[in-house]
Amino acid sequence: MINVTKTYLPDIEEYQSYVKGIWDRVQLTNNGPLVKELEAKLRDYLGVKHCLFVSNGTIAIQIALKVLGISKEVITTPFSYCATSHSVIWENCTPVFADVSPKDLCIDPARVEAAITENTQAILATHVYGNACDVEALARIGEKYKIKVIYDGAHCYGADLGGKALLSYGDISTCSFHATKVFHTTEGGAIITDNDDVAWLIDRYRSFGHIADNYLTIGINGKNSEFHAAMGLCVLPDVPEIIRSRKEISELYDRLLPFGEKLGSPEWKADLVRNYAYYPVFFESEEALLKTKANLEAHDIFPRRYFYPSLSTLPFVQKESNCPVSDDFALRALSLPLFYDLAHDDVEKISRIVSDSIL
Ligand SMILES: *Cc1c(COP(=O)(O)O)cnc(C)c1O
């Protein structure tokens, strides 16, 4: 069976040696030495001042909204995983969808600007598939209207834009370190910022609002454990090799798949160094997608419809929206299997089945 993704597992003995240390110290959580070590390495790697390890990428977005004092309208993308808009609603804010660009399925800055009202307090944009949003245009809009720019960077660990980590952009960027992502800690996530005051507040919010023995405010439990940090410390050194192998597989797909009128792919930003988080393709119609998916499944190959449905069509998310690009692409977008040790023979087989299904 071939799934859309497969979790990378590091050397088990190395993990066990970290576990031994946890047993020796009898400290399992609450900002232990492995959490601190992982955060320091991530800060170094990303070239940012603060990177706070939290329990997952969804709570990371919720804390980001909370810490920036966002309580009203958040302009966000309809083409993302549901965690993006769910977090907005969970924080009692109102998601306002701005449609995406048909080139890269990232939020369209012109649509963002058109959606601004006096109640807009933030933009929450996703770097879809590890591609980069138009960060310059969004930063300009943020400054012009005095609103915050938050990036859901769940897909983009390891990607660089303009010579720096894609995760370093925005007032806050969040990341997910879920087992399905390029870099993972089993479950986990991070909140990234260069602002000292914001980082200090995030640290309070992720730990019940504690300030020494007392409480600053109402917080949540968003901490992560020594076991999760240990997994991260084991996987982190292997990330360059994981990305190298994913790149090779992606380039093989690029050569073998019948791109043209019946099959498309995103336009990757020119100054982006990709992390090869996903291998998305766009079919001509939902019918063509469903036929291909069924043919792959008949061979025990399981691609995923990332991202389906368009979040703007979820009735409990928003009553009405006007996002034709997202609504259309969500019906036609499929992510093909991509993981560090996917055999090149399997890539050939998958490409052949896709070709046979649509040509
Ligand atoms: C995976 C993902 C998340 C959620 O991350 P978790 O760590 O699973 O909570 C959020 N946004 C996007 C775009 C994702 O793909």
Short mmCIF file of C-alpha atoms and ligand atoms in Angstrom, two decimals:
data_model
loop_
_atom_site.label_atom_id
_atom_site.label_comp_id
_atom_site.label_asym_id
_atom_site.label_seq_id
_atom_site.Cartn_x
_atom_site.Cartn_y
_atom_site.Cartn_z
CA MET A 1 0.00 0.00 0.00
CA ILE A 2 1.28 3.47 -0.89
CA ASN A 3 -0.17 6.42 1.00
CA VAL A 4 0.06 10.09 0.13
CA THR A 5 2.70 10.36 2.83
CA LYS A 6 4.73 8.25 5.24
CA THR A 7 6.18 9.44 8.52
CA TYR A 8 9.96 9.64 8.67
CA LEU A 9 11.25 7.64 11.63
CA PRO A 10 14.79 8.36 12.84
CA ASP A 11 17.24 5.83 14.23
CA ILE A 12 15.46 4.11 17.15
CA GLU A 13 18.61 3.80 19.27
CA GLU A 14 19.21 7.50 19.06
CA TYR A 15 15.65 8.15 20.23
CA GLN A 16 16.15 5.64 23.06
CA SER A 17 19.27 7.45 24.21
CA TYR A 18 17.22 10.63 24.59
CA VAL A 19 14.55 8.64 26.47
CA LYS A 20 17.25 7.34 28.81
CA GLY A 21 18.13 10.96 29.62
CA ILE A 22 14.48 11.72 30.37
CA TRP A 23 14.43 8.75 32.79
CA ASP A 24 17.62 9.97 34.48
CA ARG A 25 16.32 13.50 34.96
CA VAL A 26 12.70 12.53 35.71
CA GLN A 27 11.54 15.64 33.91
CA LEU A 28 8.95 14.79 31.28
CA THR A 29 7.51 18.20 30.45
CA ASN A 30 7.22 21.86 31.57
CA ASN A 31 9.97 23.43 29.52
CA GLY A 32 12.60 20.77 30.08
CA PRO A 33 16.13 20.70 28.65
CA LEU A 34 15.18 18.89 25.42
CA VAL A 35 12.43 21.41 24.67
CA LYS A 36 14.94 24.23 25.25
CA GLU A 37 17.54 22.52 23.07
CA LEU A 38 15.07 22.00 20.23
CA GLU A 39 13.89 25.62 20.42
CA ALA A 40 17.47 26.88 20.31
CA LYS A 41 18.28 24.74 17.27
CA LEU A 42 15.12 25.85 15.48
CA ARG A 43 15.88 29.52 16.22
CA ASP A 44 19.36 29.08 14.80
CA TYR A 45 18.18 27.22 11.76
CA LEU A 46 15.37 29.68 11.00
CA GLY A 47 17.46 32.74 11.82
CA VAL A 48 14.73 34.16 14.06
CA LYS A 49 14.72 35.60 17.58
CA HIS A 50 11.94 33.44 19.00
CA CYS A 51 10.55 30.03 18.16
CA LEU A 52 8.25 28.62 20.83
CA PHE A 53 7.52 24.90 20.74
CA VAL A 54 3.83 24.12 21.32
CA SER A 55 1.64 21.04 21.30
CA ASN A 56 0.42 21.32 17.69
CA GLY A 57 0.05 23.64 14.72
CA THR A 58 -3.60 24.42 15.45
CA ILE A 59 -3.05 25.70 18.99
CA ALA A 60 -0.15 27.69 17.51
CA ILE A 61 -2.61 29.65 15.34
CA GLN A 62 -5.06 30.06 18.23
CA ILE A 63 -2.34 31.44 20.53
CA ALA A 64 -1.08 33.74 17.74
CA LEU A 65 -4.56 35.28 17.38
CA LYS A 66 -4.98 35.54 21.15
CA VAL A 67 -1.61 37.12 21.79
CA LEU A 68 -2.13 39.80 19.12
CA GLY A 69 -5.49 40.67 20.67
CA ILE A 70 -7.52 39.68 17.61
CA SER A 71 -11.24 39.38 18.35
CA LYS A 72 -13.07 40.65 15.26
CA GLU A 73 -12.64 39.97 11.53
CA VAL A 74 -9.73 37.94 10.18
CA ILE A 75 -9.23 37.85 6.43
CA THR A 76 -8.16 34.33 5.60
CA THR A 77 -7.80 31.81 2.82
CA PRO A 78 -10.48 29.33 1.73
CA PHE A 79 -7.80 27.04 0.26
CA SER A 80 -6.06 25.44 3.24
CA TYR A 81 -6.51 22.72 5.78
CA CYS A 82 -9.55 23.33 8.00
CA ALA A 83 -7.29 24.09 11.00
CA THR A 84 -6.69 27.57 9.55
CA SER A 85 -10.30 28.78 9.62
CA HIS A 86 -11.35 26.52 12.53
CA SER A 87 -8.78 28.30 14.73
CA VAL A 88 -10.26 31.67 13.79
CA ILE A 89 -13.76 30.56 14.77
CA TRP A 90 -12.55 28.76 17.91
CA GLU A 91 -11.06 32.09 19.01
CA ASN A 92 -14.48 33.73 18.49
CA CYS A 93 -13.23 35.77 15.58
CA THR A 94 -15.03 36.03 12.23
CA PRO A 95 -13.28 34.51 9.20
CA VAL A 96 -13.68 36.58 6.05
CA PHE A 97 -12.53 34.64 3.02
CA ALA A 98 -10.50 36.30 0.29
CA ASP A 99 -10.12 34.16 -2.82
CA VAL A 100 -6.79 32.69 -3.93
CA SER A 101 -4.71 33.23 -7.04
CA PRO A 102 -5.22 30.53 -9.71
CA LYS A 103 -1.44 30.46 -10.25
CA ASP A 104 -0.35 29.25 -6.82
CA LEU A 105 -3.56 28.95 -4.72
CA CYS A 106 -2.15 31.34 -2.12
CA ILE A 107 -4.37 34.22 -0.99
CA ASP A 108 -4.72 37.00 -3.60
CA PRO A 109 -3.57 40.35 -2.09
CA ALA A 110 -6.02 42.31 -4.27
CA ARG A 111 -8.88 40.26 -2.86
CA VAL A 112 -7.52 40.76 0.65
CA GLU A 113 -7.49 44.53 0.23
CA ALA A 114 -11.03 44.46 -1.19
CA ALA A 115 -12.25 42.53 1.88
CA ILE A 116 -10.96 45.01 4.47
CA THR A 117 -13.56 46.66 6.68
CA GLU A 118 -13.28 48.77 9.83
CA ASN A 119 -13.51 45.51 11.80
CA THR A 120 -10.56 43.83 10.11
CA GLN A 121 -7.77 43.16 12.60
CA ALA A 122 -5.59 40.55 10.90
CA ILE A 123 -4.73 38.62 7.78
CA LEU A 124 -4.18 34.88 8.28
CA ALA A 125 -2.63 33.44 5.11
CA THR A 126 -1.36 29.93 4.34
CA HIS A 127 1.83 29.25 2.38
CA VAL A 128 0.01 26.53 0.43
CA TYR A 129 2.02 23.35 -0.32
CA GLY A 130 5.14 25.18 0.96
CA ASN A 131 4.86 27.75 -1.83
CA ALA A 132 5.17 31.37 -0.66
CA CYS A 133 2.38 33.89 -0.39
CA ASP A 134 3.00 37.33 -1.88
CA VAL A 135 4.65 38.40 1.38
CA GLU A 136 5.62 41.88 0.15
CA ALA A 137 2.10 42.80 -0.94
CA LEU A 138 0.59 41.42 2.29
CA ALA A 139 3.14 43.33 4.41
CA ARG A 140 2.23 46.55 2.54
CA ILE A 141 -1.48 45.95 3.20
CA GLY A 142 -0.74 45.21 6.85
CA GLU A 143 1.12 48.51 7.23
CA LYS A 144 -1.35 50.57 5.25
CA TYR A 145 -4.38 49.45 7.27
CA LYS A 146 -2.52 48.84 10.57
CA ILE A 147 -3.53 45.19 10.74
CA LYS A 148 -1.46 42.17 11.71
CA VAL A 149 -0.15 39.61 9.24
CA ILE A 150 -0.06 36.03 10.48
CA TYR A 151 1.18 33.14 8.36
CA ASP A 152 -0.01 29.58 8.76
CA GLY A 153 3.32 28.08 7.78
CA ALA A 154 2.29 24.50 8.56
CA HIS A 155 3.66 23.37 5.18
CA CYS A 156 6.82 25.35 4.92
CA TYR A 157 9.47 24.14 7.32
CA GLY A 158 12.68 24.00 5.27
CA ALA A 159 11.54 26.46 2.57
CA ASP A 160 13.42 29.74 2.05
CA LEU A 161 12.27 32.91 0.35
CA GLY A 162 14.61 35.71 -0.70
CA GLY A 163 17.50 34.16 1.23
CA LYS A 164 15.69 33.68 4.54
CA ALA A 165 13.36 31.14 6.10
CA LEU A 166 9.80 31.47 4.81
CA LEU A 167 8.76 30.99 8.44
CA SER A 168 10.47 34.27 9.38
CA TYR A 169 7.90 36.47 7.58
CA GLY A 170 4.90 38.23 9.09
CA ASP A 171 4.16 39.55 12.58
CA ILE A 172 3.87 35.90 13.59
CA SER A 173 4.34 32.67 11.66
CA THR A 174 3.11 29.35 12.92
CA CYS A 175 4.25 25.88 11.96
CA SER A 176 3.01 22.33 12.42
CA PHE A 177 5.36 19.50 13.34
CA HIS A 178 2.70 16.82 12.89
CA ALA A 179 3.90 13.35 11.86
CA THR A 180 2.79 14.00 8.25
CA LYS A 181 4.93 17.13 7.77
CA VAL A 182 8.45 17.42 6.31
CA PHE A 183 9.91 17.98 9.79
CA HIS A 184 7.98 16.46 12.67
CA THR A 185 7.97 15.86 16.42
CA THR A 186 5.11 13.27 16.35
CA GLU A 187 2.60 15.96 17.33
CA GLY A 188 3.81 19.51 17.71
CA GLY A 189 4.05 22.98 16.35
CA ALA A 190 5.79 26.30 16.79
CA ILE A 191 5.10 30.01 16.99
CA ILE A 192 7.75 32.22 15.43
CA THR A 193 8.25 35.94 15.97
CA ASP A 194 11.01 38.53 16.23
CA ASN A 195 9.06 40.64 18.73
CA ASP A 196 10.31 40.15 22.33
CA ASP A 197 7.09 41.31 24.00
CA VAL A 198 4.94 39.09 21.79
CA ALA A 199 7.21 36.10 22.49
CA TRP A 200 7.01 36.72 26.24
CA LEU A 201 3.21 36.78 26.04
CA ILE A 202 3.13 33.59 23.93
CA ASP A 203 5.19 31.91 26.62
CA ARG A 204 2.58 32.95 29.22
CA TYR A 205 -0.39 31.93 27.07
CA ARG A 206 0.98 28.48 26.26
CA SER A 207 1.27 27.72 29.97
CA PHE A 208 -2.07 28.63 31.59
CA GLY A 209 -1.17 32.33 31.82
CA HIS A 210 1.38 31.61 34.56
CA ILE A 211 3.70 34.33 35.71
CA ALA A 212 5.89 32.89 38.46
CA ASP A 213 3.50 31.58 41.13
CA ASN A 214 0.58 33.68 39.94
CA TYR A 215 -1.37 34.28 36.73
CA LEU A 216 -1.12 37.12 34.26
CA THR A 217 -4.26 36.18 32.39
CA ILE A 218 -6.30 33.26 31.14
CA GLY A 219 -4.00 30.94 29.25
CA ILE A 220 -4.29 27.53 27.70
CA ASN A 221 -2.14 24.41 27.95
CA GLY A 222 -0.16 24.55 24.72
CA LYS A 223 3.14 23.18 26.06
CA ASN A 224 4.89 20.24 24.53
CA SER A 225 6.82 17.39 26.16
CA GLU A 226 10.39 16.13 26.37
CA PHE A 227 9.41 13.04 24.34
CA HIS A 228 8.16 15.18 21.48
CA ALA A 229 11.25 17.37 21.65
CA ALA A 230 13.41 14.21 21.57
CA MET A 231 11.73 13.10 18.35
CA GLY A 232 12.37 16.54 16.89
CA LEU A 233 16.03 16.47 17.90
CA CYS A 234 16.42 13.08 16.20
CA VAL A 235 14.63 14.09 12.97
CA LEU A 236 16.12 17.59 12.63
CA PRO A 237 19.62 16.60 11.40
CA ASP A 238 18.04 14.36 8.74
CA VAL A 239 15.84 17.11 7.24
CA PRO A 240 18.31 18.11 4.48
CA GLU A 241 18.47 14.48 3.32
CA ILE A 242 14.66 14.12 3.56
CA ILE A 243 14.21 17.24 1.39
CA ARG A 244 16.88 16.11 -1.07
CA SER A 245 15.12 12.79 -1.60
CA ARG A 246 11.69 14.46 -1.92
CA LYS A 247 13.16 16.83 -4.50
CA GLU A 248 14.49 13.94 -6.57
CA ILE A 249 11.10 12.18 -6.48
CA SER A 250 9.29 15.43 -7.38
CA GLU A 251 11.59 16.00 -10.34
CA LEU A 252 10.92 12.48 -11.55
CA TYR A 253 7.16 13.16 -11.41
CA ASP A 254 7.81 16.46 -13.27
CA ARG A 255 9.40 14.50 -16.12
CA LEU A 256 6.93 11.60 -16.25
CA LEU A 257 3.52 13.21 -15.80
CA PRO A 258 1.61 14.42 -18.89
CA PHE A 259 1.43 18.13 -18.02
CA GLY A 260 -0.54 20.21 -20.48
CA GLU A 261 -4.19 20.98 -21.03
CA LYS A 262 -5.45 18.08 -18.95
CA LEU A 263 -3.06 18.33 -16.05
CA GLY A 264 -1.63 21.37 -14.29
CA SER A 265 0.57 22.21 -11.29
CA PRO A 266 1.19 25.32 -9.16
CA GLU A 267 3.56 28.07 -10.24
CA TRP A 268 6.29 28.13 -7.61
CA LYS A 269 7.58 31.54 -6.57
CA ALA A 270 10.78 32.50 -8.39
CA ASP A 271 12.94 33.28 -5.35
CA LEU A 272 11.69 30.30 -3.34
CA VAL A 273 13.90 27.41 -2.27
CA ARG A 274 11.32 24.67 -2.05
CA ASN A 275 10.91 22.04 0.67
CA TYR A 276 8.91 19.61 -1.52
CA ALA A 277 6.23 19.18 1.13
CA TYR A 278 3.57 18.00 -1.35
CA TYR A 279 3.22 16.97 -4.95
CA PRO A 280 -0.06 18.62 -6.03
CA VAL A 281 -1.57 18.30 -9.51
CA PHE A 282 -4.71 19.90 -10.93
CA PHE A 283 -7.05 17.94 -13.19
CA GLU A 284 -9.28 19.35 -15.91
CA SER A 285 -12.43 18.43 -13.96
CA GLU A 286 -13.54 16.76 -10.76
CA GLU A 287 -14.67 13.84 -12.90
CA ALA A 288 -11.12 13.33 -14.22
CA LEU A 289 -9.78 13.57 -10.66
CA LEU A 290 -12.23 10.99 -9.33
CA LYS A 291 -11.52 8.58 -12.17
CA THR A 292 -7.75 8.85 -11.64
CA LYS A 293 -8.11 8.51 -7.87
CA ALA A 294 -10.22 5.36 -8.29
CA ASN A 295 -7.68 3.87 -10.71
CA LEU A 296 -4.83 4.57 -8.27
CA GLU A 297 -6.82 3.12 -5.36
CA ALA A 298 -7.43 -0.05 -7.36
CA HIS A 299 -3.62 -0.44 -7.24
CA ASP A 300 -3.51 0.26 -3.47
CA ILE A 301 -2.20 3.78 -4.04
CA PHE A 302 -3.90 6.45 -1.94
CA PRO A 303 -3.46 10.08 -2.98
CA ARG A 304 -5.29 12.80 -1.00
CA ARG A 305 -7.55 15.63 -2.01
CA TYR A 306 -5.52 18.52 -0.54
CA PHE A 307 -7.46 20.75 -0.07
CA TYR A 308 -11.04 19.65 -0.26
CA PRO A 309 -13.58 20.98 0.27
CA SER A 310 -12.95 24.68 -0.20
CA LEU A 311 -13.31 26.06 3.35
CA SER A 312 -15.63 28.76 2.01
CA THR A 313 -18.18 26.03 1.25
CA LEU A 314 -18.36 24.66 4.82
CA PRO A 315 -21.76 25.75 6.14
CA PHE A 316 -20.59 26.08 9.74
CA VAL A 317 -17.65 28.26 8.69
CA GLN A 318 -19.36 30.96 6.69
CA LYS A 319 -22.86 31.52 5.41
CA GLU A 320 -21.88 33.14 2.14
CA SER A 321 -18.66 33.77 0.32
CA ASN A 322 -17.44 34.53 -3.13
CA CYS A 323 -14.38 32.40 -3.80
CA PRO A 324 -14.81 30.89 -7.27
CA VAL A 325 -11.10 30.11 -7.75
CA SER A 326 -10.80 28.19 -4.49
CA ASP A 327 -14.15 26.45 -4.95
CA ASP A 328 -13.10 25.32 -8.43
CA PHE A 329 -9.53 24.20 -7.62
CA ALA A 330 -10.66 22.34 -4.49
CA LEU A 331 -12.66 20.04 -6.79
CA ARG A 332 -9.70 19.40 -9.11
CA ALA A 333 -6.60 19.32 -6.88
CA LEU A 334 -4.97 16.07 -5.82
CA SER A 335 -1.73 15.44 -3.94
CA LEU A 336 0.19 12.43 -5.20
CA PRO A 337 2.26 10.21 -2.88
CA LEU A 338 5.52 11.86 -1.84
CA PHE A 339 7.81 10.74 0.96
CA TYR A 340 11.54 10.28 1.56
CA ASP A 341 11.77 6.61 0.52
CA LEU A 342 9.08 6.37 -2.15
CA ALA A 343 10.62 4.02 -4.74
CA HIS A 344 11.33 5.48 -8.16
CA ASP A 345 9.58 2.44 -9.69
CA ASP A 346 6.46 3.42 -7.78
CA VAL A 347 6.69 7.00 -9.08
CA GLU A 348 6.82 5.55 -12.60
CA LYS A 349 3.82 3.34 -11.88
CA ILE A 350 1.79 6.22 -10.38
CA SER A 351 2.68 8.48 -13.32
CA ARG A 352 1.62 5.79 -15.78
CA ILE A 353 -1.75 5.28 -14.06
CA VAL A 354 -2.36 9.06 -14.03
CA SER A 355 -1.49 9.29 -17.74
CA ASP A 356 -3.67 6.32 -18.66
CA SER A 357 -6.57 7.78 -16.69
CA ILE A 358 -6.66 11.18 -18.39
CA LEU A 359 -5.24 10.73 -21.88
C1 LIG B 1 -1.31 20.30 9.26
C2 LIG B 1 -1.88 21.68 9.13
C3 LIG B 1 -2.31 22.41 10.26
C4 LIG B 1 -2.52 21.79 11.61
O1 LIG B 1 -1.44 21.35 12.25
P1 LIG B 1 -1.60 20.32 13.47
O2 LIG B 1 -0.21 20.26 14.00
O3 LIG B 1 -2.07 19.01 12.90
O4 LIG B 1 -2.57 20.91 14.43
C5 LIG B 1 -2.69 23.73 10.10
N1 LIG B 1 -2.71 24.31 8.88
C6 LIG B 1 -2.34 23.63 7.78
C7 LIG B 1 -2.38 24.35 6.47
C8 LIG B 1 -1.95 22.29 7.85
O5 LIG B 1 -1.65 21.61 6.75
#
